[in-house]
Coordinates of C-alpha atoms (C1' of nucleotides) in Angstrom, one line a residue:
Chain A
M96 CA -50.1 60.3 135.1
N97 CA -53.6 61.7 135.1
V98 CA -52.9 64.6 137.3
A99 CA -52.2 67.9 135.6
L100 CA -52.0 71.5 136.6
T101 CA -54.6 73.8 135.2
T102 CA -54.8 77.5 134.9
R103 CA -55.0 79.1 138.3
I104 CA -58.2 80.6 139.2
K105 CA -58.0 83.6 141.5
C106 CA -59.9 82.9 144.8
R107 CA -62.1 85.9 144.3
D108 CA -63.3 84.5 141.0
C109 CA -63.6 81.0 142.3
P110 CA -67.0 79.4 141.6
I111 CA -67.1 77.8 145.0
R112 CA -65.9 80.8 146.8
H113 CA -69.1 81.2 148.9
R114 CA -69.7 77.5 149.8
A115 CA -66.3 75.8 150.2
V116 CA -64.3 75.4 153.3
C117 CA -62.8 78.8 152.8
S118 CA -66.1 80.6 152.5
R119 CA -65.9 82.4 155.9
C120 CA -62.4 83.7 155.3
D121 CA -61.7 87.4 154.9
D122 CA -59.5 89.0 152.3
D123 CA -56.2 88.6 154.3
E124 CA -56.9 85.0 155.0
M125 CA -57.8 84.5 151.4
A126 CA -54.4 85.8 150.3
L127 CA -52.8 83.2 152.5
L128 CA -54.8 80.4 151.0
E129 CA -54.2 81.7 147.5
A130 CA -50.5 81.2 148.1
M131 CA -50.9 77.7 149.4
K132 CA -53.3 76.2 147.0
T133 CA -52.6 74.0 144.0
Y134 CA -55.0 72.6 141.4
R135 CA -55.3 69.0 140.3
V136 CA -57.3 67.8 137.3
Y137 CA -58.6 64.3 136.7
R138 CA -60.4 62.8 133.7
A139 CA -63.7 61.0 134.0
G140 CA -63.0 57.5 135.4
D141 CA -59.7 58.3 136.9
P142 CA -59.1 57.3 140.5
I143 CA -58.3 60.2 142.8
L144 CA -57.5 58.5 146.0
W145 CA -57.4 54.9 146.8
R146 CA -58.4 53.3 150.1
G147 CA -55.4 52.9 152.4
E148 CA -53.4 55.4 150.5
K149 CA -51.3 58.0 152.3
L150 CA -53.3 61.2 152.6
T151 CA -50.9 63.9 151.5
F152 CA -53.5 66.5 150.7
V153 CA -57.0 67.6 151.4
A154 CA -59.1 69.3 148.7
S155 CA -62.3 71.0 147.7
V156 CA -64.1 70.0 144.5
V157 CA -64.1 73.0 142.1
H158 CA -65.7 71.4 139.0
G159 CA -67.2 68.1 138.3
V160 CA -68.5 65.1 140.2
A161 CA -66.6 62.5 142.1
T162 CA -67.8 59.4 143.9
L163 CA -66.9 58.2 147.4
G164 CA -67.1 54.5 147.8
K165 CA -66.0 51.5 149.7
S166 CA -65.6 47.8 148.9
L167 CA -66.0 44.6 150.7
E168 CA -63.5 41.7 150.5
D169 CA -65.3 39.9 147.7
G170 CA -65.7 43.0 145.5
R171 CA -69.2 44.2 146.4
T172 CA -69.1 47.9 146.5
Q173 CA -71.2 50.6 147.9
M174 CA -71.1 54.3 147.0
V175 CA -71.3 56.3 150.2
G176 CA -71.3 59.8 148.8
L177 CA -71.4 62.0 145.7
L178 CA -68.9 64.8 145.8
L179 CA -70.1 67.9 144.1
P180 CA -68.5 71.3 143.7
S181 CA -67.6 72.8 147.1
D182 CA -67.6 69.4 148.8
F183 CA -64.5 68.6 150.9
I184 CA -62.2 65.7 150.4
G185 CA -59.9 64.3 153.1
R186 CA -59.8 64.0 156.8
P187 CA -57.5 66.4 158.6
G188 CA -55.7 64.6 161.4
R189 CA -55.7 61.2 159.6
R190 CA -52.7 59.9 157.8
H191 CA -54.6 57.6 155.5
I192 CA -57.9 57.7 153.7
D193 CA -60.4 54.9 154.3
F194 CA -62.5 55.3 151.1
D195 CA -62.0 55.2 147.3
V196 CA -62.5 58.5 145.5
V197 CA -63.1 58.3 141.8
A198 CA -63.8 61.0 139.2
A199 CA -67.2 60.4 137.7
T200 CA -66.9 63.3 135.3
D201 CA -63.8 65.4 134.6
V202 CA -62.9 66.9 137.9
T203 CA -60.9 69.9 139.2
L204 CA -59.7 70.0 142.8
C205 CA -58.3 72.8 144.8
C206 CA -55.7 71.2 147.0
F207 CA -53.8 71.9 150.2
D208 CA -51.0 69.8 151.6
R209 CA -52.4 68.1 154.6
K210 CA -49.9 69.2 157.2
P211 CA -50.1 73.0 156.5
F212 CA -53.8 72.7 156.3
E213 CA -53.9 71.2 159.7
L214 CA -51.9 74.1 161.0
L215 CA -54.5 76.4 159.3
I216 CA -57.2 74.7 161.3
E217 CA -55.4 75.6 164.5
T218 CA -54.7 79.2 163.6
M219 CA -57.5 80.3 161.3
P220 CA -60.8 79.9 163.2
H221 CA -62.9 80.6 160.1
I222 CA -61.6 77.4 158.5
A223 CA -62.6 75.2 161.4
Q224 CA -66.0 76.8 161.7
R225 CA -66.8 76.2 158.1
L226 CA -65.4 72.7 158.2
A227 CA -67.6 71.9 161.1
E228 CA -70.7 73.2 159.2
I229 CA -69.8 71.2 156.1
A230 CA -69.2 68.0 158.0
L231 CA -72.5 68.4 160.0
D232 CA -74.4 69.0 156.8
E233 CA -72.8 66.0 155.2
L234 CA -73.6 63.9 158.2
D235 CA -77.3 64.8 157.9
S236 CA -77.5 63.7 154.4
A237 CA -75.5 60.5 155.1
R238 CA -78.1 59.7 157.7
D239 CA -80.9 60.3 155.3
W240 CA -79.2 57.9 152.9
M241 CA -79.0 55.3 155.7
V242 CA -82.7 55.3 156.0
L243 CA -83.0 54.8 152.2
L244 CA -80.4 51.9 152.3
G245 CA -81.8 50.2 155.3
R246 CA -85.5 50.4 154.9
K247 CA -86.7 51.4 151.4
T248 CA -87.8 49.1 148.7
A249 CA -86.0 49.1 145.3
R250 CA -88.9 51.2 143.8
E251 CA -88.7 53.7 146.7
K252 CA -85.0 53.9 146.4
I253 CA -85.1 54.7 142.7
A254 CA -87.9 57.2 143.1
S255 CA -86.0 58.9 145.9
F256 CA -82.9 59.1 143.7
I257 CA -84.8 60.6 140.8
E258 CA -86.5 63.1 143.1
M259 CA -83.1 64.1 144.4
L260 CA -81.9 64.7 140.9
V261 CA -85.0 66.8 140.1
R262 CA -84.6 68.9 143.2
R263 CA -81.0 69.5 142.4
Q264 CA -81.1 70.4 138.8
G265 CA -84.7 70.8 137.7
I266 CA -87.9 72.8 138.0
V267 CA -91.3 71.2 138.4
S268 CA -94.0 73.0 136.5
L269 CA -97.5 73.3 137.8
D270 CA -98.7 70.2 135.9
G271 CA -96.1 68.1 137.6
S272 CA -93.8 67.7 134.7
T273 CA -90.1 68.7 134.3
P274 CA -87.9 69.7 131.4
D275 CA -85.4 67.3 130.1
L276 CA -82.9 66.2 132.7
A277 CA -79.6 64.4 132.5
L278 CA -78.9 61.1 134.4
P279 CA -75.3 61.7 135.5
L280 CA -74.6 58.1 136.3
T281 CA -74.8 54.7 134.5
R282 CA -77.3 52.1 135.6
D283 CA -74.5 50.3 137.3
E284 CA -73.4 53.4 139.2
I285 CA -77.0 54.1 140.3
A286 CA -77.3 50.6 141.5
N287 CA -74.1 51.0 143.4
Y288 CA -75.4 54.2 145.0
L289 CA -78.7 52.6 146.0
G290 CA -77.5 49.3 147.2
L291 CA -79.1 47.4 144.4
T292 CA -78.1 45.5 141.2
L293 CA -78.1 47.2 137.8
E294 CA -80.9 44.8 136.6
T295 CA -83.2 45.8 139.4
V296 CA -82.6 49.5 138.6
S297 CA -83.3 48.9 135.0
R298 CA -86.5 47.0 135.7
H299 CA -87.9 49.6 138.0
L300 CA -87.0 52.5 135.7
S301 CA -88.8 50.6 132.9
S302 CA -91.9 50.1 135.0
M303 CA -92.0 53.7 136.1
K304 CA -91.8 54.6 132.4
S305 CA -94.6 52.3 131.5
E306 CA -96.7 53.7 134.3
G307 CA -96.3 57.2 132.8
I308 CA -94.3 58.6 135.7
L309 CA -91.1 59.0 133.6
R310 CA -90.4 59.5 130.0
F311 CA -87.0 58.7 128.4
T312 CA -85.8 60.7 125.5
D313 CA -82.6 58.6 125.4
R314 CA -80.9 56.3 127.9
R315 CA -79.3 59.1 129.7
H316 CA -82.0 61.8 129.5
F317 CA -85.5 61.8 130.8
E318 CA -88.3 63.9 132.0
V319 CA -90.7 63.5 134.9
S320 CA -94.3 63.6 133.7
D321 CA -96.0 63.1 137.1
F322 CA -94.0 64.5 140.0
D323 CA -96.7 63.8 142.5
A324 CA -96.7 60.1 141.6
L325 CA -92.9 60.2 141.8
H326 CA -93.0 61.7 145.2
A327 CA -95.7 59.2 146.4
A328 CA -93.4 56.4 145.2
T329 CA -90.5 57.6 147.5
G330 CA -92.1 56.5 150.7
D331 CA -91.1 59.8 152.4
D332 CA -93.7 61.7 154.2
T333 CA -94.9 64.8 152.5
A334 CA -92.4 67.2 153.8
Chain B
M1074 CA -92.0 65.5 182.9
N1075 CA -89.0 63.2 182.4
V1076 CA -86.4 65.9 182.5
A1077 CA -84.8 66.5 185.9
L1078 CA -81.8 68.3 187.1
T1079 CA -79.0 66.3 188.5
T1080 CA -76.1 67.1 190.8
R1081 CA -73.7 69.3 188.9
I1082 CA -70.4 67.7 188.0
K1083 CA -67.4 70.1 187.9
C1084 CA -66.0 70.1 184.4
R1085 CA -62.6 69.1 185.6
D1086 CA -64.2 65.9 187.1
C1087 CA -66.3 65.3 184.0
P1088 CA -66.0 61.8 182.6
I1089 CA -66.1 63.0 179.1
R1090 CA -63.7 65.9 179.7
H1091 CA -61.1 64.7 177.2
R1092 CA -63.4 63.6 174.4
A1093 CA -66.3 65.9 174.2
V1094 CA -66.8 69.1 172.2
C1095 CA -65.1 71.0 175.0
S1096 CA -62.0 68.8 175.1
R1097 CA -59.6 71.3 173.5
C1098 CA -60.6 74.2 175.9
D1099 CA -58.2 75.6 178.4
D1100 CA -59.0 76.4 182.0
D1101 CA -60.4 79.9 181.4
E1102 CA -62.6 78.7 178.6
M1103 CA -63.8 75.8 180.8
A1104 CA -64.8 78.3 183.5
L1105 CA -67.0 80.0 180.9
L1106 CA -68.6 76.7 179.8
E1107 CA -69.1 75.7 183.5
A1108 CA -71.3 78.8 184.0
M1109 CA -73.4 78.1 180.9
K1110 CA -74.0 74.4 181.1
T1111 CA -77.1 72.7 182.5
Y1112 CA -77.8 69.0 182.9
R1113 CA -80.8 67.1 181.7
V1114 CA -81.6 63.5 182.8
Y1115 CA -83.8 61.0 181.0
R1116 CA -85.0 57.6 181.9
A1117 CA -84.6 54.6 179.6
G1118 CA -87.2 54.8 176.9
D1119 CA -87.9 58.5 177.2
P1120 CA -87.9 60.6 174.0
I1121 CA -85.2 63.3 174.1
L1122 CA -85.9 65.2 170.9
W1123 CA -88.6 64.5 168.3
R1124 CA -88.3 65.1 164.6
G1125 CA -89.4 68.6 163.6
E1126 CA -89.2 69.8 167.1
K1127 CA -87.6 73.2 167.8
L1128 CA -84.0 72.8 168.6
T1129 CA -83.5 75.0 171.7
F1130 CA -80.4 73.3 173.0
V1131 CA -77.4 71.3 171.9
A1132 CA -75.7 68.7 174.2
S1133 CA -73.1 66.2 174.9
V1134 CA -74.0 62.8 176.2
V1135 CA -72.4 62.4 179.6
H1136 CA -73.8 59.0 180.7
G1137 CA -75.8 56.4 179.0
V1138 CA -76.8 55.5 175.4
A1139 CA -79.3 57.3 173.2
T1140 CA -80.4 56.3 169.7
L1141 CA -80.8 58.6 166.7
G1142 CA -83.5 57.4 164.3
K1143 CA -85.8 58.4 161.5
S1144 CA -89.1 57.0 160.3
L1145 CA -90.9 56.5 156.9
E1146 CA -94.5 57.4 156.4
D1147 CA -95.8 54.0 157.1
G1148 CA -93.9 53.5 160.3
R1149 CA -90.8 51.6 159.1
T1150 CA -87.9 53.0 161.2
Q1151 CA -84.2 53.0 160.8
M1152 CA -81.7 53.8 163.4
V1153 CA -78.9 56.0 162.0
G1154 CA -76.7 56.4 165.0
L1155 CA -75.9 55.3 168.5
L1156 CA -75.1 58.2 170.8
L1157 CA -72.5 57.2 173.4
P1158 CA -70.8 59.3 176.1
S1159 CA -69.0 62.3 174.6
D1160 CA -71.1 62.2 171.4
F1161 CA -72.7 65.5 170.4
I1162 CA -76.4 66.1 169.9
G1163 CA -77.9 68.9 167.8
R1164 CA -77.0 70.9 164.8
P1165 CA -75.7 74.5 165.5
G1166 CA -77.2 76.8 162.9
R1167 CA -80.4 74.7 162.4
R1168 CA -83.7 75.7 164.0
H1169 CA -85.2 72.3 164.0
I1170 CA -84.0 68.8 164.4
D1171 CA -84.6 66.2 161.6
F1172 CA -84.2 63.0 163.6
D1173 CA -85.8 61.3 166.6
V1174 CA -83.5 61.0 169.6
V1175 CA -84.5 58.5 172.3
A1176 CA -82.8 57.4 175.5
A1177 CA -82.0 53.7 175.2
T1178 CA -80.7 53.6 178.8
D1179 CA -80.9 56.2 181.5
V1180 CA -79.1 59.2 180.0
T1181 CA -77.5 62.4 181.3
L1182 CA -76.9 65.3 178.9
C1183 CA -74.7 68.3 179.4
C1184 CA -76.7 71.0 177.6
F1185 CA -76.1 74.5 176.2
D1186 CA -78.8 76.8 174.8
R1187 CA -78.4 76.8 171.1
K1188 CA -78.0 80.5 170.6
P1189 CA -75.3 81.1 173.1
F1190 CA -73.5 78.0 171.9
E1191 CA -73.5 79.3 168.3
L1192 CA -71.9 82.5 169.6
L1193 CA -69.3 80.3 171.3
I1194 CA -68.5 78.7 168.0
E1195 CA -67.7 82.1 166.6
T1196 CA -65.6 83.3 169.5
M1197 CA -63.9 80.2 170.9
P1198 CA -61.9 78.4 168.2
H1199 CA -61.3 75.4 170.3
I1200 CA -65.0 74.6 170.2
A1201 CA -65.2 74.7 166.4
Q1202 CA -62.0 72.7 166.0
R1203 CA -63.2 69.9 168.2
L1204 CA -66.7 70.0 166.7
A1205 CA -65.2 69.6 163.2
E1206 CA -63.2 66.6 164.4
I1207 CA -66.2 65.0 166.0
A1208 CA -68.4 65.5 163.0
L1209 CA -65.8 64.1 160.6
D1210 CA -65.3 61.1 162.8
E1211 CA -69.0 60.6 162.9
L1212 CA -69.2 60.9 159.2
D1213 CA -66.6 58.2 158.7
S1214 CA -68.6 55.8 160.8
A1215 CA -71.9 56.7 159.2
R1216 CA -70.3 55.9 155.8
D1217 CA -69.1 52.5 157.1
W1218 CA -72.6 51.9 158.3
M1219 CA -73.9 52.7 154.8
V1220 CA -71.7 49.9 153.3
L1221 CA -73.2 47.6 155.9
L1222 CA -76.8 48.6 155.2
G1223 CA -76.4 48.6 151.4
R1224 CA -74.3 45.6 150.7
K1225 CA -74.0 43.2 153.6
T1226 CA -76.0 40.1 154.2
A1227 CA -78.0 39.6 157.4
R1228 CA -75.3 37.4 158.8
E1229 CA -72.5 39.8 158.0
K1230 CA -74.5 42.7 159.5
I1231 CA -75.0 40.9 162.7
A1232 CA -71.4 39.7 162.9
S1233 CA -70.3 43.3 162.2
F1234 CA -72.5 44.6 165.0
I1235 CA -71.2 42.1 167.5
E1236 CA -67.6 42.8 166.5
M1237 CA -68.2 46.5 167.1
L1238 CA -69.5 45.8 170.6
V1239 CA -66.5 43.7 171.3
R1240 CA -64.1 46.3 170.1
R1241 CA -65.8 48.9 172.1
Q1242 CA -66.3 47.2 175.4
G1243 CA -64.2 44.0 175.5
I1244 CA -60.9 42.4 175.3
V1245 CA -60.1 39.5 173.1
S1246 CA -57.8 37.0 174.7
L1247 CA -55.2 35.0 172.8
D1248 CA -57.5 32.0 172.2
G1249 CA -60.1 34.3 170.5
S1250 CA -62.6 34.4 173.4
T1251 CA -63.9 37.3 175.3
P1252 CA -65.3 37.8 178.8
D1253 CA -69.0 38.2 179.3
L1254 CA -70.4 41.2 177.4
A1255 CA -73.7 43.0 177.6
L1256 CA -76.0 43.4 174.6
P1257 CA -77.2 47.0 175.2
L1258 CA -80.1 46.7 172.8
T1259 CA -83.2 44.5 172.4
R1260 CA -83.5 42.2 169.3
D1261 CA -85.9 44.7 168.0
E1262 CA -83.5 47.6 168.4
I1263 CA -80.7 45.6 166.9
A1264 CA -82.9 44.9 163.9
N1265 CA -83.7 48.5 163.7
Y1266 CA -80.1 49.4 163.7
L1267 CA -79.1 46.8 161.0
G1268 CA -82.0 47.3 158.6
L1269 CA -83.5 43.9 159.4
T1270 CA -86.4 42.4 161.2
L1271 CA -86.2 41.1 164.7
E1272 CA -86.9 37.5 163.5
T1273 CA -83.9 37.6 161.2
V1274 CA -81.7 38.9 164.0
S1275 CA -82.9 36.2 166.3
R1276 CA -82.3 33.4 163.7
H1277 CA -78.8 34.4 162.9
L1278 CA -77.8 34.9 166.5
S1279 CA -79.1 31.4 167.1
S1280 CA -77.2 30.0 164.2
M1281 CA -73.9 31.7 165.3
K1282 CA -74.5 30.2 168.7
S1283 CA -75.0 26.7 167.3
E1284 CA -71.9 27.1 165.2
G1285 CA -69.9 27.8 168.4
I1286 CA -69.0 31.4 167.6
L1287 CA -71.1 32.9 170.4
R1288 CA -72.3 31.7 173.7
F1289 CA -75.2 33.2 175.5
T1290 CA -75.3 33.2 179.3
D1291 CA -78.6 34.9 179.2
R1292 CA -80.6 36.8 176.6
R1293 CA -78.8 40.0 177.1
H1294 CA -75.3 38.7 177.9
F1295 CA -72.9 36.7 175.8
E1296 CA -69.3 35.8 175.1
V1297 CA -67.5 35.4 171.9
S1298 CA -65.8 32.0 171.8
D1299 CA -64.2 32.3 168.3
F1300 CA -63.3 35.9 167.4
D1301 CA -61.6 34.9 164.2
A1302 CA -64.7 33.2 162.9
L1303 CA -66.7 36.2 164.0
H1304 CA -64.5 38.5 162.0
A1305 CA -64.5 36.2 159.0
A1306 CA -68.3 36.4 159.1
T1307 CA -68.3 40.2 158.8
G1308 CA -67.3 40.3 155.2
D1309 CA -64.8 43.0 156.0
D1310 CA -61.2 42.6 154.8
T1311 CA -58.7 41.9 157.4
A1312 CA -57.8 45.4 158.4
Chain C
dC637 C1' -100.6 31.7 189.5
dG638 C1' -101.3 34.1 185.2
dC639 C1' -100.2 37.8 182.5
dC640 C1' -96.9 40.2 179.5
dG641 C1' -92.9 41.8 176.9
dG642 C1' -89.2 40.0 174.7
dT643 C1' -87.7 36.1 172.2
dT644 C1' -87.5 31.8 169.5
dT645 C1' -88.9 28.9 165.9
dG646 C1' -91.7 27.3 162.0
dA647 C1' -94.1 27.6 157.4
dC648 C1' -94.9 30.4 153.7
dA649 C1' -94.6 34.5 150.5
dT650 C1' -92.0 37.5 147.8
dA651 C1' -88.7 41.1 146.4
dC652 C1' -84.5 41.0 144.9
dT653 C1' -80.5 38.7 143.0
dT654 C1' -78.2 35.7 139.9
dC655 C1' -77.4 33.8 135.6
dA656 C1' -78.1 34.2 130.8
dA657 C1' -79.2 35.9 126.3
dG658 C1' -79.9 39.5 123.2
dA659 C1' -80.8 44.4 121.6
dG660 C1' -79.2 49.2 120.9
dA661 C1' -75.8 52.8 120.7
dA662 C1' -71.3 54.2 120.1
dG663 C1' -66.9 53.9 118.7
dT664 C1' -63.0 51.8 115.5
dG665 C1' -60.8 50.7 111.5
dG666 C1' -60.8 49.2 106.9
Chain D
dC141 C1' -70.0 53.8 104.7
dC142 C1' -70.1 49.4 106.5
dA143 C1' -68.7 45.5 109.3
dC144 C1' -66.9 44.6 113.9
dT145 C1' -66.2 45.1 118.5
dT146 C1' -67.5 46.9 122.9
dC147 C1' -70.2 48.8 126.3
dT148 C1' -74.6 49.7 128.3
dC149 C1' -78.9 48.5 128.9
dT150 C1' -83.2 45.5 128.7
dT151 C1' -85.7 41.4 129.5
dG152 C1' -86.5 36.6 130.9
dA153 C1' -86.3 32.5 134.0
dA154 C1' -84.9 30.5 138.1
dG155 C1' -83.0 30.6 142.9
dT156 C1' -82.6 32.4 147.5
dA157 C1' -82.3 35.4 151.4
dT158 C1' -85.2 37.9 154.0
dG159 C1' -89.8 39.4 155.3
dT160 C1' -94.4 38.2 157.0
dC161 C1' -97.6 35.8 159.7
dA162 C1' -98.4 32.9 163.4
dA163 C1' -97.7 30.0 167.4
dA164 C1' -95.2 28.8 171.3
dC165 C1' -91.6 29.7 174.9
dC166 C1' -89.4 32.0 178.8
dG167 C1' -88.4 34.9 182.6
dG168 C1' -90.1 38.5 185.4
dC169 C1' -93.6 40.7 188.1
dG170 C1' -98.0 41.9 189.8

DNA sequence: CGCCGGTTTGACATACTTCAAGAGAAGTGG
DNA sequence: CCACTTCTCTTGAAGTATGTCAAACCGGCG
């Protein structure tokens, strides 16, 4: 089995201490959580939860990136979320999960058995408060993604995706260029995320390269040479 | 101005009492909410909140249907949610709203000023608990919608939309037909919801009519004559 | 009656997909 | 170190679903 226990991190040393579902909890509450939690570790590519599976635990992502996706009958798939550190997995109150969760990189989860966690929601207001915030934030970004999926052209989708990567991991210098950035997903995964095919993704990345907007140092590493042009290609208004 | 006060409903007689953000509250808590709430009424077509606007209140939909949408620079728009009775509007903790909210039919809202409501979240656990549930449910359906927008064909999108209407307001009899149902949106609004154009919506509705899946009694009223065929056209697996 | 918004239908354009072949990297084993 | 496989990615050619443009239809309402 892919699941393994890892060295326990103390909650006070936890990298997601200030953002995860536990972030509003005080020291006493933290001690309680500390006693309940368990870790699970997955290797890149491993399935974490499969659609329809019984939902025995809920979890926060501690390290790594997981994808949240769903498939149609005939095998078409759509990624509906990228789970990054501090993101929450699972749906308290539901017996089964309705999505596929897969580790995109090596992933560490901080898990709580579902039943006890549901009790926690009843008895520890700080948990419910933070959970509501997290869910509402996630909802906002899901809705932004819906605009992208429903109305943007392939080029705009790809530009938006790159811009998101830049905003998340990079700094844009005054001349509109960025340092070297990693593409964390394969062309296929990007396509899956954007509602496109991998060929379309490849073609548009190539054309943005030949237009001088992007420069590839290698297939999985690139820099933006003209951030203004990139933003203009997203179709978003200049917010 | 479009906003008007309406006759106050007592919370205990409220039609959304058991589903809205207040549904977990006990009698004492209810009394407090009763004192804080105000009603706002909008006519079909009226804007309720505009993107970027200051968010002075949050609200629950009591009657009617509102749409939640977002636009691109050049005017393309995408609907990202349909707000039905008991749905929640607003984002506690945010000063501004990032979407356009428009009344699709006449709408009544039960409103709370944002600041006092945020205090309520801190002090009244039942509110935060229910809000988390609502947001997580909404998130699940947003994600289902992302699959539709990203991967379904026009025909599948429309079949899915009709199926949703049926599940929400109708009953399917044993022979797979339904009673007369109302189409609450115009072709244009449906297109907007599905990430299509109104022409494409119209064409596919026509073809499903000629295939004997749907029957229109009038442009805004229809019945399903073959629910199995409808479901088969959605592309979803037989869940 | 004649306008008007919502709708249908047609003809055409095109962005994206599909199918297919091949090139680069990266790993594997001799 | 060099075949050999395998996987990812690129590029091309052809097909198609959906968008775009345009005209006509229909029911409602002044």
